PDB file of C-alpha atoms in Angstrom:
ATOM      1  CA  UNK A   1      94.072  67.597  69.180  1.00 45.00           C
ATOM      2  CA  UNK A   2      96.626  70.274  68.406  1.00 47.00           C
ATOM      3  CA  UNK A   3      95.142  70.863  64.944  1.00 49.00           C
ATOM      4  CA  UNK A   4      91.696  71.152  66.468  1.00 47.00           C
ATOM      5  CA  UNK A   5      92.895  73.798  68.870  1.00 51.00           C
ATOM      6  CA  UNK A   6      94.771  75.690  66.171  1.00 52.00           C
ATOM      7  CA  UNK A   7      91.636  75.934  64.061  1.00 52.00           C
ATOM      8  CA  UNK A   8      89.831  77.834  66.804  1.00 70.00           C
ATOM      9  CA  UNK A   9      91.946  80.501  68.498  1.00 73.00           C
ATOM     10  CA  UNK A  10      88.911  81.671  70.445  1.00 79.00           C
ATOM     11  CA  UNK A  11      88.593  78.263  72.130  1.00 85.00           C
ATOM     12  CA  UNK A  12      92.300  78.287  73.031  1.00 88.00           C
ATOM     13  CA  UNK A  13      92.096  81.767  74.537  1.00 90.00           C
ATOM     14  CA  UNK A  14      88.972  80.812  76.475  1.00 91.00           C
ATOM     15  CA  UNK A  15      90.684  77.712  77.864  1.00 92.00           C
ATOM     16  CA  UNK A  16      93.816  79.621  78.864  1.00 93.00           C
ATOM     17  CA  UNK A  17      91.680  82.275  80.561  1.00 92.00           C
ATOM     18  CA  UNK A  18      89.600  79.632  82.340  1.00 93.00           C
ATOM     19  CA  UNK A  19      92.616  77.754  83.666  1.00 92.00           C
ATOM     20  CA  UNK A  20      94.197  81.048  84.679  1.00 89.00           C
ATOM     21  CA  UNK A  21      91.178  82.104  86.722  1.00 89.00           C
ATOM     22  CA  UNK A  22      91.256  78.718  88.438  1.00 92.00           C
ATOM     23  CA  UNK A  23      94.916  79.261  89.244  1.00 89.00           C
ATOM     24  CA  UNK A  24      96.006  76.294  87.134  1.00 92.00           C
ATOM     25  CA  UNK A  25      98.946  77.869  85.342  1.00 93.00           C
ATOM     26  CA  UNK A  26     100.409  74.568  84.149  1.00 94.00           C
ATOM     27  CA  UNK A  27      97.249  73.636  82.245  1.00 94.00           C
ATOM     28  CA  UNK A  28      97.028  77.158  80.794  1.00 94.00           C
ATOM     29  CA  UNK A  29     100.615  76.873  79.588  1.00 94.00           C
ATOM     30  CA  UNK A  30      99.927  73.420  78.151  1.00 93.00           C
ATOM     31  CA  UNK A  31      97.110  74.783  75.992  1.00 92.00           C
ATOM     32  CA  UNK A  32      99.147  77.806  74.978  1.00 93.00           C
ATOM     33  CA  UNK A  33     102.170  75.702  74.007  1.00 91.00           C
ATOM     34  CA  UNK A  34     100.042  73.525  71.721  1.00 88.00           C
ATOM     35  CA  UNK A  35      99.752  76.430  69.310  1.00 86.00           C
ATOM     36  CA  UNK A  36     102.639  76.904  66.892  1.00 84.00           C
ATOM     37  CA  UNK A  37     101.714  80.467  65.935  1.00 86.00           C
ATOM     38  CA  UNK A  38      99.633  82.162  68.670  1.00 90.00           C
ATOM     39  CA  UNK A  39      97.706  85.267  67.629  1.00 91.00           C
ATOM     40  CA  UNK A  40      97.760  88.519  69.587  1.00 94.00           C
ATOM     41  CA  UNK A  41      94.649  87.608  71.573  1.00 93.00           C
ATOM     42  CA  UNK A  42      96.174  84.346  72.764  1.00 94.00           C
ATOM     43  CA  UNK A  43      99.473  86.031  73.652  1.00 96.00           C
ATOM     44  CA  UNK A  44      97.582  88.644  75.685  1.00 96.00           C
ATOM     45  CA  UNK A  45      95.485  85.992  77.398  1.00 95.00           C
ATOM     46  CA  UNK A  46      98.570  84.105  78.545  1.00 96.00           C
ATOM     47  CA  UNK A  47     100.206  87.353  79.636  1.00 96.00           C
ATOM     48  CA  UNK A  48      97.084  88.359  81.572  1.00 95.00           C
ATOM     49  CA  UNK A  49      96.989  84.941  83.218  1.00 94.00           C
ATOM     50  CA  UNK A  50     100.507  85.353  84.571  1.00 95.00           C
ATOM     51  CA  UNK A  51      99.732  88.879  85.782  1.00 93.00           C
ATOM     52  CA  UNK A  52      96.442  87.821  87.374  1.00 90.00           C
ATOM     53  CA  UNK A  53      98.160  85.053  89.328  1.00 89.00           C
ATOM     54  CA  UNK A  54     100.976  87.335  90.445  1.00 87.00           C
ATOM     55  CA  UNK A  55     103.649  85.534  88.441  1.00 90.00           C
ATOM     56  CA  UNK A  56     105.453  88.734  87.539  1.00 89.00           C
ATOM     57  CA  UNK A  57     108.646  87.036  86.354  1.00 89.00           C
ATOM     58  CA  UNK A  58     106.846  84.959  83.734  1.00 93.00           C
ATOM     59  CA  UNK A  59     104.640  87.900  82.755  1.00 93.00           C
ATOM     60  CA  UNK A  60     107.697  89.999  81.986  1.00 92.00           C
ATOM     61  CA  UNK A  61     109.370  87.066  80.247  1.00 93.00           C
ATOM     62  CA  UNK A  62     106.481  86.412  77.850  1.00 96.00           C
ATOM     63  CA  UNK A  63     106.098  90.145  77.257  1.00 95.00           C
ATOM     64  CA  UNK A  64     109.744  90.303  76.197  1.00 93.00           C
ATOM     65  CA  UNK A  65     109.057  87.529  73.697  1.00 95.00           C
ATOM     66  CA  UNK A  66     106.012  89.427  72.413  1.00 95.00           C
ATOM     67  CA  UNK A  67     108.094  92.570  71.939  1.00 93.00           C
ATOM     68  CA  UNK A  68     110.651  90.580  69.982  1.00 93.00           C
ATOM     69  CA  UNK A  69     107.922  89.230  67.708  1.00 93.00           C
ATOM     70  CA  UNK A  70     106.255  92.631  67.343  1.00 92.00           C
ATOM     71  CA  UNK A  71     102.932  91.409  68.754  1.00 94.00           C
ATOM     72  CA  UNK A  72     102.236  94.048  71.397  1.00 95.00           C
ATOM     73  CA  UNK A  73      99.198  96.292  71.732  1.00 94.00           C
ATOM     74  CA  UNK A  74      97.373  98.488  74.253  1.00 94.00           C
ATOM     75  CA  UNK A  75      96.169  95.508  76.277  1.00 95.00           C
ATOM     76  CA  UNK A  76      99.663  94.003  76.476  1.00 96.00           C
ATOM     77  CA  UNK A  77     101.184  97.238  77.743  1.00 96.00           C
ATOM     78  CA  UNK A  78      98.468  97.811  80.332  1.00 96.00           C
ATOM     79  CA  UNK A  79      98.870  94.282  81.637  1.00 95.00           C
ATOM     80  CA  UNK A  80     102.632  94.417  81.944  1.00 95.00           C
ATOM     81  CA  UNK A  81     102.521  97.853  83.594  1.00 96.00           C
ATOM     82  CA  UNK A  82     100.313  96.328  86.275  1.00 94.00           C
ATOM     83  CA  UNK A  83     102.879  93.560  86.646  1.00 93.00           C
ATOM     84  CA  UNK A  84     105.616  96.180  87.038  1.00 93.00           C
ATOM     85  CA  UNK A  85     103.501  97.959  89.660  1.00 93.00           C
ATOM     86  CA  UNK A  86     103.094  94.718  91.574  1.00 89.00           C
ATOM     87  CA  UNK A  87     106.804  93.952  91.560  1.00 91.00           C
ATOM     88  CA  UNK A  88     108.243  97.477  91.775  1.00 93.00           C
ATOM     89  CA  UNK A  89     110.099  96.909  88.508  1.00 93.00           C
ATOM     90  CA  UNK A  90     111.286 100.401  87.570  1.00 95.00           C
ATOM     91  CA  UNK A  91     113.270  99.160  84.578  1.00 93.00           C
ATOM     92  CA  UNK A  92     110.131  97.538  83.203  1.00 91.00           C
ATOM     93  CA  UNK A  93     108.210 100.804  83.614  1.00 95.00           C
ATOM     94  CA  UNK A  94     110.845 102.718  81.698  1.00 95.00           C
ATOM     95  CA  UNK A  95     110.938 100.122  78.938  1.00 92.00           C
ATOM     96  CA  UNK A  96     107.183 100.260  78.576  1.00 94.00           C
ATOM     97  CA  UNK A  97     107.200 104.035  78.647  1.00 96.00           C
ATOM     98  CA  UNK A  98     109.419 103.905  75.578  1.00 95.00           C
ATOM     99  CA  UNK A  99     107.080 101.383  73.948  1.00 93.00           C
ATOM    100  CA  UNK A 100     104.092 103.642  74.661  1.00 95.00           C
ATOM    101  CA  UNK A 101     105.822 106.552  72.982  1.00 95.00           C
ATOM    102  CA  UNK A 102     106.935 104.392  70.053  1.00 93.00           C
ATOM    103  CA  UNK A 103     103.400 103.120  69.404  1.00 93.00           C
ATOM    104  CA  UNK A 104     101.799 106.537  69.786  1.00 94.00           C
ATOM    105  CA  UNK A 105      99.747 105.686  72.876  1.00 94.00           C
ATOM    106  CA  UNK A 106     101.023 108.687  74.840  1.00 94.00           C
ATOM    107  CA  UNK A 107      97.792 110.627  74.226  1.00 92.00           C
ATOM    108  CA  UNK A 108      95.667 107.968  75.888  1.00 95.00           C
ATOM    109  CA  UNK A 109      94.820 109.243  79.378  1.00 96.00           C
ATOM    110  CA  UNK A 110      93.887 105.818  80.764  1.00 96.00           C
ATOM    111  CA  UNK A 111      97.178 104.232  79.755  1.00 97.00           C
ATOM    112  CA  UNK A 112      99.224 107.229  80.889  1.00 97.00           C
ATOM    113  CA  UNK A 113      97.417 107.184  84.227  1.00 97.00           C
ATOM    114  CA  UNK A 114      98.435 103.541  84.632  1.00 97.00           C
ATOM    115  CA  UNK A 115     102.008 104.564  83.830  1.00 98.00           C
ATOM    116  CA  UNK A 116     101.925 107.278  86.515  1.00 98.00           C
ATOM    117  CA  UNK A 117     100.656 104.761  89.047  1.00 98.00           C
ATOM    118  CA  UNK A 118     103.387 102.342  87.970  1.00 97.00           C
ATOM    119  CA  UNK A 119     106.170 104.898  88.413  1.00 98.00           C
ATOM    120  CA  UNK A 120     104.717 105.827  91.802  1.00 97.00           C
ATOM    121  CA  UNK A 121     104.613 102.209  92.932  1.00 96.00           C
ATOM    122  CA  UNK A 122     108.208 101.880  91.781  1.00 96.00           C
ATOM    123  CA  UNK A 123     109.224 104.877  93.961  1.00 95.00           C
ATOM    124  CA  UNK A 124     110.061 107.147  91.045  1.00 97.00           C
ATOM    125  CA  UNK A 125     107.858 110.195  91.523  1.00 97.00           C
ATOM    126  CA  UNK A 126     110.209 112.308  89.442  1.00 97.00           C
ATOM    127  CA  UNK A 127     109.348 110.242  86.379  1.00 98.00           C
ATOM    128  CA  UNK A 128     105.681 110.073  87.388  1.00 98.00           C
ATOM    129  CA  UNK A 129     105.637 113.867  87.562  1.00 98.00           C
ATOM    130  CA  UNK A 130     107.334 114.144  84.171  1.00 97.00           C
ATOM    131  CA  UNK A 131     104.627 111.954  82.619  1.00 98.00           C
ATOM    132  CA  UNK A 132     101.900 113.973  84.303  1.00 98.00           C
ATOM    133  CA  UNK A 133     103.073 117.428  83.204  1.00 97.00           C
ATOM    134  CA  UNK A 134     103.012 116.317  79.566  1.00 95.00           C
ATOM    135  CA  UNK A 135      99.370 115.269  79.733  1.00 96.00           C
ATOM    136  CA  UNK A 136      96.772 117.331  77.930  1.00 90.00           C
ATOM    137  CA  UNK A 137      93.463 117.777  79.776  1.00 92.00           C
ATOM    138  CA  UNK A 138      94.401 115.690  82.804  1.00 96.00           C
ATOM    139  CA  UNK A 139      91.246 114.348  84.466  1.00 97.00           C
ATOM    140  CA  UNK A 140      90.483 113.286  88.049  1.00 98.00           C
ATOM    141  CA  UNK A 141      92.040 109.841  87.540  1.00 98.00           C
ATOM    142  CA  UNK A 142      95.302 111.371  86.313  1.00 98.00           C
ATOM    143  CA  UNK A 143      95.490 113.683  89.324  1.00 98.00           C
ATOM    144  CA  UNK A 144      94.653 110.791  91.655  1.00 98.00           C
ATOM    145  CA  UNK A 145      97.524 108.733  90.262  1.00 98.00           C
ATOM    146  CA  UNK A 146      99.917 111.575  91.044  1.00 98.00           C
ATOM    147  CA  UNK A 147      98.490 112.179  94.524  1.00 98.00           C
ATOM    148  CA  UNK A 148      98.583 108.465  95.370  1.00 97.00           C
ATOM    149  CA  UNK A 149     102.233 108.310  94.369  1.00 97.00           C
ATOM    150  CA  UNK A 150     103.219 111.217  96.618  1.00 97.00           C
ATOM    151  CA  UNK A 151     101.054 109.809  99.404  1.00 96.00           C
ATOM    152  CA  UNK A 152     102.825 106.468  99.144  1.00 95.00           C
ATOM    153  CA  UNK A 153     106.220 108.099  99.604  1.00 93.00           C
ATOM    154  CA  UNK A 154     104.818 110.158 102.504  1.00 93.00           C
ATOM    155  CA  UNK A 155     105.405 113.543 100.883  1.00 94.00           C
ATOM    156  CA  UNK A 156     102.454 115.391 102.401  1.00 95.00           C
ATOM    157  CA  UNK A 157     103.613 118.895 101.466  1.00 96.00           C
ATOM    158  CA  UNK A 158     103.799 118.095  97.740  1.00 97.00           C
ATOM    159  CA  UNK A 159     100.617 116.018  97.970  1.00 97.00           C
ATOM    160  CA  UNK A 160      98.641 118.933  99.441  1.00 97.00           C
ATOM    161  CA  UNK A 161     100.189 121.367  96.990  1.00 97.00           C
ATOM    162  CA  UNK A 162      99.058 119.275  94.038  1.00 98.00           C
ATOM    163  CA  UNK A 163      95.606 118.848  95.560  1.00 98.00           C
ATOM    164  CA  UNK A 164      95.304 122.628  95.681  1.00 97.00           C
ATOM    165  CA  UNK A 165      96.406 122.892  92.054  1.00 97.00           C
ATOM    166  CA  UNK A 166      93.916 120.196  91.103  1.00 97.00           C
ATOM    167  CA  UNK A 167      90.923 121.862  92.741  1.00 96.00           C
ATOM    168  CA  UNK A 168      91.686 125.582  92.626  1.00 95.00           C
ATOM    169  CA  UNK A 169      93.775 126.117  89.502  1.00 93.00           C
ATOM    170  CA  UNK A 170      92.546 123.284  87.298  1.00 95.00           C
ATOM    171  CA  UNK A 171      88.966 123.152  88.536  1.00 96.00           C
ATOM    172  CA  UNK A 172      89.004 119.339  88.735  1.00 97.00           C
ATOM    173  CA  UNK A 173      86.486 117.846  91.152  1.00 96.00           C
ATOM    174  CA  UNK A 174      88.050 115.359  93.589  1.00 97.00           C
ATOM    175  CA  UNK A 175      86.504 111.951  94.273  1.00 98.00           C
ATOM    176  CA  UNK A 176      86.796 109.316  96.996  1.00 98.00           C
ATOM    177  CA  UNK A 177      90.163 108.106  95.690  1.00 98.00           C
ATOM    178  CA  UNK A 178      91.513 111.655  95.984  1.00 98.00           C
ATOM    179  CA  UNK A 179      90.544 111.860  99.647  1.00 98.00           C
ATOM    180  CA  UNK A 180      91.855 108.367 100.341  1.00 97.00           C
ATOM    181  CA  UNK A 181      95.257 109.549  99.110  1.00 97.00           C
ATOM    182  CA  UNK A 182      95.128 112.710 101.239  1.00 97.00           C
ATOM    183  CA  UNK A 183      94.092 110.815 104.365  1.00 97.00           C
ATOM    184  CA  UNK A 184      96.746 108.197 103.716  1.00 95.00           C
ATOM    185  CA  UNK A 185      99.527 110.762 103.586  1.00 96.00           C
ATOM    186  CA  UNK A 186      98.145 112.408 106.759  1.00 95.00           C
ATOM    187  CA  UNK A 187      98.260 109.001 108.397  1.00 92.00           C
ATOM    188  CA  UNK A 188     101.899 108.483 107.408  1.00 91.00           C
ATOM    189  CA  UNK A 189     102.824 111.947 108.703  1.00 91.00           C
ATOM    190  CA  UNK A 190     100.697 111.755 111.864  1.00 91.00           C
ATOM    191  CA  UNK A 191      98.687 114.855 110.907  1.00 93.00           C
ATOM    192  CA  UNK A 192      95.658 114.584 113.192  1.00 92.00           C
ATOM    193  CA  UNK A 193      94.060 118.012 112.701  1.00 92.00           C
ATOM    194  CA  UNK A 194      94.533 117.886 108.944  1.00 94.00           C
ATOM    195  CA  UNK A 195      92.930 114.433 108.808  1.00 95.00           C
ATOM    196  CA  UNK A 196      89.828 115.666 110.612  1.00 94.00           C
ATOM    197  CA  UNK A 197      89.613 118.731 108.361  1.00 95.00           C
ATOM    198  CA  UNK A 198      89.906 116.610 105.211  1.00 96.00           C
ATOM    199  CA  UNK A 199      87.223 114.203 106.408  1.00 95.00           C
ATOM    200  CA  UNK A 200      84.913 117.114 107.210  1.00 95.00           C
ATOM    201  CA  UNK A 201      85.619 118.791 103.860  1.00 96.00           C
ATOM    202  CA  UNK A 202      84.930 115.551 102.029  1.00 96.00           C
ATOM    203  CA  UNK A 203      81.423 115.419 103.448  1.00 94.00           C
ATOM    204  CA  UNK A 204      80.507 119.078 103.822  1.00 96.00           C
ATOM    205  CA  UNK A 205      82.132 120.705 100.786  1.00 95.00           C
ATOM    206  CA  UNK A 206      82.142 117.898  98.209  1.00 96.00           C
ATOM    207  CA  UNK A 207      79.160 115.844  99.336  1.00 96.00           C
ATOM    208  CA  UNK A 208      81.096 112.577  99.402  1.00 97.00           C
ATOM    209  CA  UNK A 209      80.278 109.935 101.991  1.00 96.00           C
ATOM    210  CA  UNK A 210      83.451 108.472 103.519  1.00 96.00           C
ATOM    211  CA  UNK A 211      84.063 104.742 103.130  1.00 95.00           C
ATOM    212  CA  UNK A 212      85.724 102.283 105.476  1.00 96.00           C
ATOM    213  CA  UNK A 213      89.101 103.103 103.899  1.00 95.00           C
ATOM    214  CA  UNK A 214      88.761 106.781 104.823  1.00 96.00           C
ATOM    215  CA  UNK A 215      87.649 106.097 108.382  1.00 94.00           C
ATOM    216  CA  UNK A 216      90.421 103.539 108.838  1.00 94.00           C
ATOM    217  CA  UNK A 217      93.060 106.164 108.017  1.00 93.00           C
ATOM    218  CA  UNK A 218      91.536 108.635 110.468  1.00 92.00           C
ATOM    219  CA  UNK A 219      91.199 106.067 113.267  1.00 92.00           C
ATOM    220  CA  UNK A 220      94.819 105.052 112.687  1.00 91.00           C
ATOM    221  CA  UNK A 221      96.123 108.600 113.017  1.00 90.00           C
ATOM    222  CA  UNK A 222      93.913 109.124 116.096  1.00 89.00           C
ATOM    223  CA  UNK A 223      95.421 105.988 117.592  1.00 86.00           C
ATOM    224  CA  UNK A 224      98.929 107.238 116.975  1.00 78.00           C
ATOM    225  CA  UNK A 225      98.032 110.506 118.676  1.00 72.00           C
ATOM    226  CA  UNK A 226      96.345 108.649 121.539  1.00 70.00           C
ATOM    227  CA  UNK A 227      93.179 110.669 121.027  1.00 62.00           C
ATOM    228  CA  UNK A 228      89.933 108.743 120.593  1.00 57.00           C
ATOM    229  CA  UNK A 229      87.658 111.569 121.748  1.00 59.00           C
ATOM    230  CA  UNK A 230      87.020 112.542 118.108  1.00 53.00           C
ATOM    231  CA  UNK A 231      86.011 109.076 116.904  1.00 51.00           C
TER     232      UNK A 231
END
């Protein structure tokens, strides 16, 4: 049976992925461990399975093994950054930042955006900012990652300042994620008037229809203020 599996890496990866989606980690591991020399795809599939199921410890453990064997690529890094985000593992973010630089992925906006989000989720906006300022041609997603990080730490002054830079100086058009971050930080700070202005601007100036997430933030800040006349 082992030889049969080894002859078809695609089948092994498919089985690991299937068991992972079903939440059956033990069976996924059993298939993975049958292979003496897993290829990069199989390594990534097992790593993704751990990350998908929220088993951050094992995700980081297998990633460390992959690094030691030199079998790490774009997919591996993205996956483990998401694991670091989930667990707030700042050391893991820094380690992967070094790996990104070493492999020359630092020009990839998608990966660097994930890194900014990861630093933000690990409460290190200084490092998130340092990553951001080195980006060339930062797009809406990059700006959103930065705004979401400052919103999470409740720094509304810096969040608004960067929003102004994004729209006025850089000419980047905001999207629904941008406004979710702004409304979130208003919620944390109890900024009622600002919340209403942002919601109005979202619809009137940018033509974006608010979602449940946006309205939830506004209702929350109205509740804190004890003012439901504006609902």
